[in-house]
Amino acid sequence: MSKTVIIEGQTLTARKVVEIARYDTHVALAPEAMERMQTARQVVEQAVVRGDRVYGVTTSVGTKTGVPLEPARIEEFNRRLLQTHNFGHGPTAPNEVVRAMLVILLNSMATGRLGVRPMLATMLVDALNSRRAFRVHMWGSIGQSDMSPAADLALDLYSEVTLSSGEALALINSSALSLGMAAIAIDDLQRLLNSWTIAAALSMEGFAANPSILSPAAVRSRPFEGLRIAAESIRAGLEGSYILRSDGPRHLQDPLCFRSLPITFGNAFDSFAFAEKQIAIELNASQNNPVVSIEDDTLVSVANFDMLSLSMALDTARLALSPVVTSSTERVAKLTDSFWSGLPGGLIEEDSVGLPGFNGMAQFHKSLASEARFLAAPTVIELASSSHSNGNLDRSSMATVAARRAREMAELCRSLLAMELMVAAQAVEIRKADPLGASTTKLFKFVRSLVPYAVGRERVPHPAPLLAALESKEYDLSAVVA
């Protein structure tokens, strides 16, 4: 029987989002989630009957906050609220991103905090399990709810449904696009980071680097948890390698792109730990306004649509990857430069043609690394105009932009990782390094099964086969070296 992910509003993880969004894993609503939604809906309906002033439920929104809604025109208000926020144009979201958006919205409904009828959630379940496609535009959110993309989805999915009090606002006050993209991106980036430590071990063997940086003494002297994780991972990859012998390293002091490997990766591991924790909380938190409190039998006006925590988490992850990227570019440059590596220029044996070998790849690597560095720029420093909605909406988190940049960075990093692997494998082979570590031996064979050794009279192999293999393995090389 195929796997089913149970959605109950409290235990959603980035991995579960990926399983559903990317691999079409079946979903089901937990019975307690259905009961919670029904109870929450009763709280909303009782507030309407009492005539409570509730933002977006019994009153209008935005600049007309406080203007009471006529009960007979609630249906019209809901329909027009979706339409007036539907300005989507520009690029549309890939299918897996749209599916992630559906998962986030479904989980948010399951918490009961949105106060929508359970039937809206069951329609999301049906859409996911039937693999129904939706056209959702990526543009149109400053991180204070993904209103325009959410309107794209709501107008399509619920086109035949008469929305009740508060339901239209609950749908567009969602940050499901930002959070769905973030869940996919952080899962992919973590896998890339894990893989890169293994690739770095192969680069060390290609350079004949000094492994003293991985020693227990070095780790004890700077007790960061991430540094320990990085050092142990790289050291495990090198177990049995020639560079662990006293005559293995070529230098006492290597360039910092090699010598600082545990520090560079360690900082990324520590930063990712923070980012993953924040995103894990956000996945099961409320992003809507107002919030239905079943415990207090009331609706509370909040600013939960402000996605600063998500933006900061994604900014931190991207910034932490920037030194990983630039360090990789320097290793590729050093390995292809005969002055630094002690190997033939461009890692190609001399021939009568004088081709530059892997120097072209090193330049390509630098180009992508430069683009990745631009993507690492933080988004939380942006300031939206305070003139909108009479000055009420006077800040923004730019969460959707932060998530898009994280997703784009994952794509660039996959290519950067593939090219470092190719250069490291070429350096190892031309150096005739022997023996390699137990794990790096497997990694080397994996690379060679996809791209051949480059000899002088042949072109440098294209990275496409390696890129495809890395993508199929979700960027995680731990399975390769296991």
CSV table of C-alpha atoms in Angstrom, one decimal:
chain,number,residue,atom,x,y,z
A,1,MET,CA,0.0,0.0,0.0
A,2,SER,CA,1.3,3.4,-0.9
A,3,LYS,CA,2.3,5.9,1.8
A,4,THR,CA,-0.2,8.4,3.1
A,5,VAL,CA,0.7,11.6,4.9
A,6,ILE,CA,-1.8,12.5,7.6
A,7,ILE,CA,-2.5,16.2,7.9
A,8,GLU,CA,-3.6,17.3,11.3
A,9,GLY,CA,-2.2,20.9,11.6
A,10,GLN,CA,0.5,20.2,14.2
A,11,THR,CA,3.3,18.0,12.8
A,12,LEU,CA,3.9,19.1,9.2
A,13,THR,CA,7.6,19.1,8.2
A,14,ALA,CA,9.5,20.3,5.2
A,15,ARG,CA,10.2,16.7,4.3
A,16,LYS,CA,6.5,15.8,4.3
A,17,VAL,CA,5.8,18.9,2.1
A,18,VAL,CA,8.4,17.6,-0.4
A,19,GLU,CA,7.0,14.1,-0.4
A,20,ILE,CA,3.6,15.4,-1.3
A,21,ALA,CA,4.6,18.2,-3.6
A,22,ARG,CA,7.3,16.5,-5.5
A,23,TYR,CA,6.4,12.9,-5.4
A,24,ASP,CA,2.6,13.1,-5.2
A,25,THR,CA,2.3,11.2,-1.9
A,26,HIS,CA,-1.3,10.6,-0.9
A,27,VAL,CA,-2.7,12.9,1.8
A,28,ALA,CA,-5.6,12.4,4.3
A,29,LEU,CA,-7.1,14.7,7.0
A,30,ALA,CA,-6.9,13.4,10.5
A,31,PRO,CA,-10.4,13.0,12.2
A,32,GLU,CA,-9.3,15.3,15.0
A,33,ALA,CA,-8.5,18.0,12.4
A,34,MET,CA,-12.0,17.7,11.0
A,35,GLU,CA,-13.5,18.1,14.5
A,36,ARG,CA,-11.2,21.1,15.2
A,37,MET,CA,-12.3,22.8,12.0
A,38,GLN,CA,-16.0,22.3,12.8
A,39,THR,CA,-15.6,23.6,16.3
A,40,ALA,CA,-13.7,26.7,15.0
A,41,ARG,CA,-16.3,27.3,12.4
A,42,GLN,CA,-18.9,27.4,15.1
A,43,VAL,CA,-16.9,30.1,16.9
A,44,VAL,CA,-17.0,32.2,13.7
A,45,GLU,CA,-20.7,31.7,13.1
A,46,GLN,CA,-21.6,32.6,16.7
A,47,ALA,CA,-19.6,35.8,16.4
A,48,VAL,CA,-21.6,36.7,13.3
A,49,VAL,CA,-24.9,35.9,15.0
A,50,ARG,CA,-23.9,38.1,18.0
A,51,GLY,CA,-22.9,40.9,15.6
A,52,ASP,CA,-19.3,41.2,16.9
A,53,ARG,CA,-17.1,43.5,15.0
A,54,VAL,CA,-14.5,41.2,13.4
A,55,TYR,CA,-12.1,42.2,10.7
A,56,GLY,CA,-12.9,40.6,7.4
A,57,VAL,CA,-15.8,38.6,8.9
A,58,THR,CA,-18.4,41.2,9.8
A,59,THR,CA,-16.5,44.3,8.6
A,60,SER,CA,-14.6,45.2,5.5
A,61,VAL,CA,-10.8,45.2,5.2
A,62,GLY,CA,-7.9,47.5,4.3
A,63,THR,CA,-8.7,51.2,4.1
A,64,LYS,CA,-12.4,50.3,4.8
A,65,THR,CA,-11.6,48.4,8.0
A,66,GLY,CA,-14.5,48.9,10.4
A,67,VAL,CA,-17.1,49.4,7.7
A,68,PRO,CA,-19.9,46.9,8.7
A,69,LEU,CA,-20.9,44.3,6.1
A,70,GLU,CA,-24.5,43.8,5.3
A,71,PRO,CA,-25.4,40.1,6.0
A,72,ALA,CA,-27.2,39.9,2.6
A,73,ARG,CA,-24.0,41.0,0.8
A,74,ILE,CA,-21.5,38.6,2.4
A,75,GLU,CA,-21.5,36.4,-0.6
A,76,GLU,CA,-20.8,39.3,-2.9
A,77,PHE,CA,-18.1,40.7,-0.6
A,78,ASN,CA,-16.3,37.4,-0.6
A,79,ARG,CA,-16.3,37.1,-4.4
A,80,ARG,CA,-15.2,40.6,-5.0
A,81,LEU,CA,-12.5,40.4,-2.3
A,82,LEU,CA,-10.9,37.6,-4.2
A,83,GLN,CA,-11.3,39.4,-7.5
A,84,THR,CA,-9.9,42.7,-6.3
A,85,HIS,CA,-6.7,40.9,-5.2
A,86,ASN,CA,-6.3,38.9,-8.4
A,87,PHE,CA,-3.8,40.8,-10.4
A,88,GLY,CA,-1.4,37.9,-11.0
A,89,HIS,CA,0.8,38.0,-14.1
A,90,GLY,CA,4.4,37.2,-14.9
A,91,PRO,CA,5.9,33.8,-14.4
A,92,THR,CA,3.7,31.0,-13.0
A,93,ALA,CA,4.8,28.6,-10.3
A,94,PRO,CA,6.1,25.1,-11.1
A,95,ASN,CA,3.7,22.3,-10.3
A,96,GLU,CA,5.6,21.2,-7.2
A,97,VAL,CA,5.5,24.7,-5.8
A,98,VAL,CA,1.7,24.9,-6.3
A,99,ARG,CA,1.3,21.5,-4.7
A,100,ALA,CA,3.4,22.7,-1.7
A,101,MET,CA,1.2,25.8,-1.5
A,102,LEU,CA,-1.9,23.5,-1.3
A,103,VAL,CA,-0.3,21.4,1.5
A,104,ILE,CA,0.5,24.5,3.5
A,105,LEU,CA,-3.0,25.9,3.1
A,106,LEU,CA,-4.5,22.5,4.0
A,107,ASN,CA,-2.4,22.2,7.1
A,108,SER,CA,-3.3,25.8,8.1
A,109,MET,CA,-7.0,25.0,7.8
A,110,ALA,CA,-6.5,21.8,9.9
A,111,THR,CA,-5.2,23.9,12.8
A,112,GLY,CA,-8.7,25.4,13.2
A,113,ARG,CA,-7.3,28.9,13.4
A,114,LEU,CA,-8.7,29.9,10.0
A,115,GLY,CA,-12.3,29.2,11.0
A,116,VAL,CA,-13.3,27.9,7.6
A,117,ARG,CA,-15.7,25.1,6.9
A,118,PRO,CA,-14.2,21.6,6.7
A,119,MET,CA,-15.5,21.2,3.2
A,120,LEU,CA,-12.9,23.7,2.0
A,121,ALA,CA,-10.2,21.5,3.4
A,122,THR,CA,-11.6,18.3,1.9
A,123,MET,CA,-11.6,20.0,-1.5
A,124,LEU,CA,-7.9,20.7,-1.0
A,125,VAL,CA,-7.3,17.0,-0.2
A,126,ASP,CA,-9.2,16.0,-3.3
A,127,ALA,CA,-7.2,18.4,-5.5
A,128,LEU,CA,-3.9,17.1,-4.1
A,129,ASN,CA,-4.8,13.4,-4.5
A,130,SER,CA,-6.2,13.9,-8.0
A,131,ARG,CA,-3.1,15.9,-9.0
A,132,ARG,CA,-5.2,18.8,-10.2
A,133,ALA,CA,-3.1,21.5,-11.7
A,134,PHE,CA,-3.6,25.2,-11.0
A,135,ARG,CA,-2.2,28.3,-12.6
A,136,VAL,CA,-0.6,30.5,-9.8
A,137,HIS,CA,1.6,33.5,-10.5
A,138,MET,CA,4.8,33.9,-8.6
A,139,TRP,CA,4.7,37.7,-8.5
A,140,GLY,CA,2.5,39.8,-6.3
A,141,SER,CA,3.5,39.3,-2.7
A,142,ILE,CA,5.6,41.5,-0.3
A,143,GLY,CA,5.5,38.8,2.4
A,144,GLN,CA,2.5,40.2,4.3
A,145,SER,CA,0.2,37.4,3.0
A,146,ASP,CA,0.5,36.0,-0.6
A,147,MET,CA,-2.7,37.7,-1.5
A,148,SER,CA,-2.6,37.8,-5.3
A,149,PRO,CA,-1.2,34.2,-5.7
A,150,ALA,CA,-3.7,33.0,-3.2
A,151,ALA,CA,-6.5,34.6,-5.1
A,152,ASP,CA,-5.3,32.8,-8.3
A,153,LEU,CA,-5.8,29.5,-6.4
A,154,ALA,CA,-9.0,30.3,-4.6
A,155,LEU,CA,-10.8,31.6,-7.6
A,156,ASP,CA,-10.1,28.4,-9.5
A,157,LEU,CA,-10.4,25.8,-6.7
A,158,TYR,CA,-13.5,27.3,-5.1
A,159,SER,CA,-15.1,28.7,-8.3
A,160,GLU,CA,-18.3,26.7,-7.7
A,161,VAL,CA,-18.4,27.3,-3.9
A,162,THR,CA,-20.4,30.1,-2.1
A,163,LEU,CA,-17.9,31.3,0.5
A,164,SER,CA,-19.3,32.1,4.0
A,165,SER,CA,-18.3,34.9,6.4
A,166,GLY,CA,-14.5,35.3,6.8
A,167,GLU,CA,-13.6,32.5,4.4
A,168,ALA,CA,-12.4,34.7,1.5
A,169,LEU,CA,-10.1,36.7,3.8
A,170,ALA,CA,-8.8,33.4,5.4
A,171,LEU,CA,-7.9,32.2,1.9
A,172,ILE,CA,-6.0,35.4,0.7
A,173,ASN,CA,-4.5,36.1,4.2
A,174,SER,CA,-2.4,33.0,3.6
A,175,SER,CA,1.4,32.9,3.1
A,176,ALA,CA,1.1,29.4,1.6
A,177,LEU,CA,3.2,30.2,-1.5
A,178,SER,CA,6.1,31.7,0.5
A,179,LEU,CA,6.1,28.9,3.0
A,180,GLY,CA,5.6,26.1,0.5
A,181,MET,CA,8.5,27.3,-1.6
A,182,ALA,CA,10.6,27.7,1.6
A,183,ALA,CA,9.9,24.1,2.7
A,184,ILE,CA,11.1,22.7,-0.6
A,185,ALA,CA,14.1,25.0,-0.7
A,186,ILE,CA,15.3,24.4,2.8
A,187,ASP,CA,15.0,20.6,2.3
A,188,ASP,CA,17.0,20.8,-0.9
A,189,LEU,CA,19.6,23.2,0.5
A,190,GLN,CA,20.2,20.9,3.5
A,191,ARG,CA,20.8,18.0,1.2
A,192,LEU,CA,23.2,20.0,-0.9
A,193,LEU,CA,25.1,21.1,2.2
A,194,ASN,CA,25.5,17.5,3.4
A,195,SER,CA,26.7,16.5,-0.1
A,196,TRP,CA,29.2,19.3,-0.4
A,197,THR,CA,31.2,18.1,2.6
A,198,ILE,CA,31.7,14.8,0.9
A,199,ALA,CA,32.7,16.5,-2.3
A,200,ALA,CA,35.1,18.7,-0.4
A,201,ALA,CA,36.8,15.5,0.9
A,202,LEU,CA,37.5,14.4,-2.7
A,203,SER,CA,38.8,17.9,-3.5
A,204,MET,CA,41.2,17.6,-0.6
A,205,GLU,CA,42.6,14.4,-2.1
A,206,GLY,CA,42.9,16.0,-5.5
A,207,PHE,CA,44.9,18.9,-4.0
A,208,ALA,CA,46.8,16.6,-1.5
A,209,ALA,CA,45.7,18.9,1.2
A,210,ASN,CA,46.7,18.8,4.9
A,211,PRO,CA,44.0,17.1,7.0
A,212,SER,CA,45.3,18.5,10.3
A,213,ILE,CA,42.3,20.9,10.2
A,214,LEU,CA,40.1,17.8,10.9
A,215,SER,CA,41.9,16.6,13.9
A,216,PRO,CA,40.2,16.2,17.3
A,217,ALA,CA,42.6,18.8,18.7
A,218,ALA,CA,41.4,21.3,16.1
A,219,VAL,CA,37.8,20.6,16.7
A,220,ARG,CA,38.2,20.8,20.5
A,221,SER,CA,39.9,24.2,20.2
A,222,ARG,CA,36.8,25.8,18.7
A,223,PRO,CA,33.7,24.1,20.1
A,224,PHE,CA,31.0,25.0,17.6
A,225,GLU,CA,28.6,22.2,17.0
A,226,GLY,CA,28.5,22.9,13.3
A,227,LEU,CA,32.3,22.8,13.0
A,228,ARG,CA,32.3,19.4,14.8
A,229,ILE,CA,29.6,18.0,12.4
A,230,ALA,CA,31.5,19.3,9.4
A,231,ALA,CA,34.9,18.0,10.5
A,232,GLU,CA,33.6,14.6,11.4
A,233,SER,CA,31.8,14.3,8.1
A,234,ILE,CA,34.8,15.2,6.0
A,235,ARG,CA,37.1,13.0,8.1
A,236,ALA,CA,34.7,10.1,7.7
A,237,GLY,CA,34.8,10.5,3.9
A,238,LEU,CA,38.6,10.4,4.0
A,239,GLU,CA,38.9,7.4,6.2
A,240,GLY,CA,41.8,5.3,4.7
A,241,SER,CA,43.0,8.0,2.4
A,242,TYR,CA,46.6,8.6,1.5
A,243,ILE,CA,46.5,12.2,2.7
A,244,LEU,CA,46.1,10.9,6.3
A,245,ARG,CA,49.6,9.5,6.1
A,246,SER,CA,52.5,11.6,7.3
A,247,ASP,CA,53.8,11.9,3.7
A,248,GLY,CA,50.3,12.6,2.2
A,249,PRO,CA,49.9,16.4,2.5
A,250,ARG,CA,52.0,18.6,0.2
A,251,HIS,CA,52.0,21.6,2.4
A,252,LEU,CA,52.0,22.6,6.1
A,253,GLN,CA,49.5,25.4,5.3
A,254,ASP,CA,47.0,25.2,2.5
A,255,PRO,CA,45.0,28.0,1.0
A,256,LEU,CA,42.1,28.9,3.2
A,257,CYS,CA,39.5,27.4,0.8
A,258,PHE,CA,41.0,24.1,2.0
A,259,ARG,CA,42.3,25.0,5.4
A,260,SER,CA,39.0,26.6,6.5
A,261,LEU,CA,36.7,23.8,5.3
A,262,PRO,CA,35.4,22.8,8.7
A,263,ILE,CA,34.8,26.4,9.6
A,264,THR,CA,33.1,27.3,6.4
A,265,PHE,CA,30.8,24.3,6.4
A,266,GLY,CA,30.5,24.4,10.2
A,267,ASN,CA,29.1,27.9,10.1
A,268,ALA,CA,26.6,26.8,7.4
A,269,PHE,CA,25.5,23.8,9.6
A,270,ASP,CA,24.9,26.1,12.6
A,271,SER,CA,23.0,28.6,10.5
A,272,PHE,CA,20.9,25.9,8.9
A,273,ALA,CA,20.0,24.6,12.4
A,274,PHE,CA,18.5,28.0,13.2
A,275,ALA,CA,16.8,28.3,9.9
A,276,GLU,CA,15.3,24.8,10.0
A,277,LYS,CA,14.0,25.3,13.5
A,278,GLN,CA,12.3,28.5,12.5
A,279,ILE,CA,10.7,27.0,9.4
A,280,ALA,CA,9.6,23.9,11.4
A,281,ILE,CA,7.7,26.2,13.8
A,282,GLU,CA,6.2,28.3,11.0
A,283,LEU,CA,4.9,25.2,9.1
A,284,ASN,CA,2.5,24.6,12.0
A,285,ALA,CA,1.9,28.2,13.0
A,286,SER,CA,-0.8,30.6,12.1
A,287,GLN,CA,-0.2,33.2,9.3
A,288,ASN,CA,-3.8,34.5,9.1
A,289,ASN,CA,-5.7,37.4,10.6
A,290,PRO,CA,-7.9,37.2,12.6
A,291,VAL,CA,-7.1,34.1,14.5
A,292,VAL,CA,-9.8,31.8,15.7
A,293,SER,CA,-9.2,30.8,19.3
A,294,ILE,CA,-11.2,27.7,20.1
A,295,GLU,CA,-9.8,27.8,23.7
A,296,ASP,CA,-11.2,31.3,24.3
A,297,ASP,CA,-14.3,30.9,22.0
A,298,THR,CA,-13.4,34.1,20.2
A,299,LEU,CA,-11.6,35.7,17.2
A,300,VAL,CA,-8.4,37.8,17.8
A,301,SER,CA,-7.0,40.4,15.6
A,302,VAL,CA,-3.3,39.8,15.0
A,303,ALA,CA,-0.4,40.5,12.6
A,304,ASN,CA,0.4,36.8,11.9
A,305,PHE,CA,0.6,37.5,8.2
A,306,ASP,CA,4.0,39.3,8.9
A,307,MET,CA,6.5,36.6,7.8
A,308,LEU,CA,9.6,38.1,9.2
A,309,SER,CA,10.6,34.9,10.9
A,310,LEU,CA,10.5,33.0,7.6
A,311,SER,CA,12.4,35.7,5.7
A,312,MET,CA,15.1,35.8,8.4
A,313,ALA,CA,15.4,32.1,8.4
A,314,LEU,CA,15.8,32.0,4.6
A,315,ASP,CA,18.2,35.0,4.6
A,316,THR,CA,20.3,33.2,7.2
A,317,ALA,CA,20.5,30.0,5.1
A,318,ARG,CA,21.4,31.8,1.9
A,319,LEU,CA,24.0,34.0,3.6
A,320,ALA,CA,25.5,30.9,5.2
A,321,LEU,CA,25.8,29.2,1.8
A,322,SER,CA,27.6,32.2,0.3
A,323,PRO,CA,31.0,31.3,1.8
A,324,VAL,CA,30.5,27.7,0.9
A,325,VAL,CA,30.0,28.8,-2.7
A,326,THR,CA,32.9,31.1,-2.9
A,327,SER,CA,35.1,28.6,-1.2
A,328,SER,CA,34.2,26.0,-3.8
A,329,THR,CA,35.0,28.4,-6.6
A,330,GLU,CA,38.5,29.0,-5.1
A,331,ARG,CA,39.1,25.2,-4.7
A,332,VAL,CA,38.2,24.7,-8.4
A,333,ALA,CA,40.5,27.6,-9.3
A,334,LYS,CA,43.4,26.2,-7.3
A,335,LEU,CA,43.0,22.7,-8.6
A,336,THR,CA,43.0,23.9,-12.2
A,337,ASP,CA,46.0,26.2,-11.7
A,338,SER,CA,49.4,24.4,-12.0
A,339,PHE,CA,51.1,26.9,-9.6
A,340,TRP,CA,48.8,25.9,-6.8
A,341,SER,CA,48.0,22.3,-7.6
A,342,GLY,CA,51.4,21.1,-8.9
A,343,LEU,CA,49.4,19.4,-11.7
A,344,PRO,CA,49.3,20.2,-15.4
A,345,GLY,CA,47.5,23.5,-16.2
A,346,GLY,CA,43.8,23.0,-16.7
A,347,LEU,CA,44.2,19.5,-15.4
A,348,ILE,CA,44.9,18.3,-18.9
A,349,GLU,CA,48.0,16.4,-20.0
A,350,GLU,CA,50.1,18.3,-22.4
A,351,ASP,CA,49.5,17.9,-26.1
A,352,SER,CA,50.4,19.7,-29.3
A,353,VAL,CA,47.1,21.7,-29.4
A,354,GLY,CA,47.5,23.5,-26.1
A,355,LEU,CA,43.9,23.4,-25.0
A,356,PRO,CA,43.0,25.1,-21.7
A,357,GLY,CA,41.2,22.0,-20.3
A,358,PHE,CA,39.2,22.6,-17.1
A,359,ASN,CA,40.0,26.3,-17.0
A,360,GLY,CA,36.8,27.1,-18.9
A,361,MET,CA,34.8,25.2,-16.4
A,362,ALA,CA,36.5,27.1,-13.6
A,363,GLN,CA,35.4,30.4,-15.2
A,364,PHE,CA,31.8,29.0,-15.6
A,365,HIS,CA,31.9,28.0,-11.9
A,366,LYS,CA,32.9,31.5,-11.0
A,367,SER,CA,30.1,32.9,-13.0
A,368,LEU,CA,27.4,30.9,-11.2
A,369,ALA,CA,29.1,31.5,-7.9
A,370,SER,CA,28.8,35.3,-8.5
A,371,GLU,CA,25.1,34.9,-9.2
A,372,ALA,CA,24.6,32.9,-6.1
A,373,ARG,CA,26.3,35.6,-4.0
A,374,PHE,CA,23.8,38.1,-5.4
A,375,LEU,CA,20.9,35.8,-4.4
A,376,ALA,CA,22.3,35.7,-0.8
A,377,ALA,CA,21.6,39.3,-0.3
A,378,PRO,CA,19.1,39.7,2.7
A,379,THR,CA,15.5,40.6,2.0
A,380,VAL,CA,14.4,41.7,5.5
A,381,ILE,CA,16.1,45.1,5.1
A,382,GLU,CA,13.5,46.1,2.5
A,383,LEU,CA,10.9,48.8,3.3
A,384,ALA,CA,7.5,49.0,1.8
A,385,SER,CA,5.8,52.3,1.3
A,386,SER,CA,3.8,53.4,4.4
A,387,SER,CA,1.2,55.2,2.2
A,388,HIS,CA,-0.7,52.1,1.4
A,389,SER,CA,-4.0,51.5,3.3
A,390,ASN,CA,-3.8,54.9,5.1
A,391,GLY,CA,-0.4,54.0,6.4
A,392,ASN,CA,-1.7,50.8,8.1
A,393,LEU,CA,0.5,48.4,6.1
A,394,ASP,CA,3.8,50.1,6.8
A,395,ARG,CA,6.3,47.3,6.7
A,396,SER,CA,7.0,44.1,4.7
A,397,SER,CA,9.0,40.9,5.2
A,398,MET,CA,9.5,40.1,1.5
A,399,ALA,CA,9.1,36.4,2.4
A,400,THR,CA,8.1,35.3,-1.2
A,401,VAL,CA,11.2,36.9,-2.6
A,402,ALA,CA,13.3,35.3,0.1
A,403,ALA,CA,11.8,31.9,-0.8
A,404,ARG,CA,12.2,32.4,-4.5
A,405,ARG,CA,15.9,33.3,-4.0
A,406,ALA,CA,16.4,30.2,-1.8
A,407,ARG,CA,14.9,28.0,-4.5
A,408,GLU,CA,17.1,29.6,-7.3
A,409,MET,CA,20.2,29.3,-5.1
A,410,ALA,CA,19.5,25.6,-4.7
A,411,GLU,CA,19.5,25.2,-8.5
A,412,LEU,CA,22.8,27.1,-8.9
A,413,CYS,CA,24.4,25.2,-6.0
A,414,ARG,CA,23.6,21.9,-7.6
A,415,SER,CA,25.5,22.9,-10.7
A,416,LEU,CA,28.4,24.3,-8.6
A,417,LEU,CA,28.6,21.0,-6.7
A,418,ALA,CA,28.6,19.0,-9.9
A,419,MET,CA,31.5,21.0,-11.4
A,420,GLU,CA,33.6,20.8,-8.2
A,421,LEU,CA,33.1,17.0,-8.3
A,422,MET,CA,34.2,16.8,-11.9
A,423,VAL,CA,37.3,18.9,-11.2
A,424,ALA,CA,38.2,17.0,-8.0
A,425,ALA,CA,37.8,13.6,-9.8
A,426,GLN,CA,40.1,14.8,-12.7
A,427,ALA,CA,42.7,16.1,-10.2
A,428,VAL,CA,42.6,12.8,-8.2
A,429,GLU,CA,43.1,10.8,-11.4
A,430,ILE,CA,45.9,12.9,-12.9
A,431,ARG,CA,47.7,13.0,-9.6
A,432,LYS,CA,47.4,9.2,-9.3
A,433,ALA,CA,46.3,9.7,-5.7
A,434,ASP,CA,46.2,6.3,-4.0
A,435,PRO,CA,44.5,5.1,-2.0
A,436,LEU,CA,41.5,7.3,-1.7
A,437,GLY,CA,39.3,7.1,1.3
A,438,ALA,CA,36.6,4.4,1.5
A,439,SER,CA,33.8,6.9,0.9
A,440,THR,CA,35.7,9.1,-1.6
A,441,THR,CA,36.5,6.0,-3.6
A,442,LYS,CA,32.8,5.3,-4.0
A,443,LEU,CA,32.2,9.0,-4.8
A,444,PHE,CA,35.0,8.9,-7.4
A,445,LYS,CA,33.5,5.8,-9.0
A,446,PHE,CA,30.1,7.5,-9.0
A,447,VAL,CA,31.5,10.5,-10.9
A,448,ARG,CA,33.4,8.3,-13.3
A,449,SER,CA,30.3,6.3,-14.1
A,450,LEU,CA,28.8,9.5,-15.5
A,451,VAL,CA,31.7,11.6,-16.8
A,452,PRO,CA,34.9,10.1,-18.2
A,453,TYR,CA,38.5,11.1,-17.5
A,454,ALA,CA,39.4,14.0,-19.9
A,455,VAL,CA,42.6,13.5,-22.0
A,456,GLY,CA,44.3,16.2,-23.9
A,457,ARG,CA,42.9,15.7,-27.3
A,458,GLU,CA,39.3,15.4,-26.2
A,459,ARG,CA,36.9,18.0,-25.0
A,460,VAL,CA,36.2,18.4,-21.3
A,461,PRO,CA,33.1,16.3,-20.6
A,462,HIS,CA,29.8,18.1,-20.1
A,463,PRO,CA,28.4,18.1,-16.6
A,464,ALA,CA,24.8,17.3,-17.8
A,465,PRO,CA,24.9,13.5,-16.9
A,466,LEU,CA,26.2,14.3,-13.4
A,467,LEU,CA,23.7,17.0,-12.9
A,468,ALA,CA,20.8,14.7,-13.8
A,469,ALA,CA,22.1,12.0,-11.4
A,470,LEU,CA,22.4,14.5,-8.6
A,471,GLU,CA,18.9,15.8,-9.2
A,472,SER,CA,17.5,12.3,-9.2
A,473,LYS,CA,19.2,11.6,-5.9
A,474,GLU,CA,17.8,14.9,-4.4
A,475,TYR,CA,21.3,16.3,-4.2
A,476,ASP,CA,22.3,14.0,-1.4
A,477,LEU,CA,25.5,12.0,-1.9
A,478,SER,CA,25.3,10.2,1.4
A,479,ALA,CA,23.5,7.3,-0.4
A,480,VAL,CA,26.3,7.1,-3.0
A,481,VAL,CA,29.0,6.7,-0.4
A,482,ALA,CA,27.0,4.6,2.1
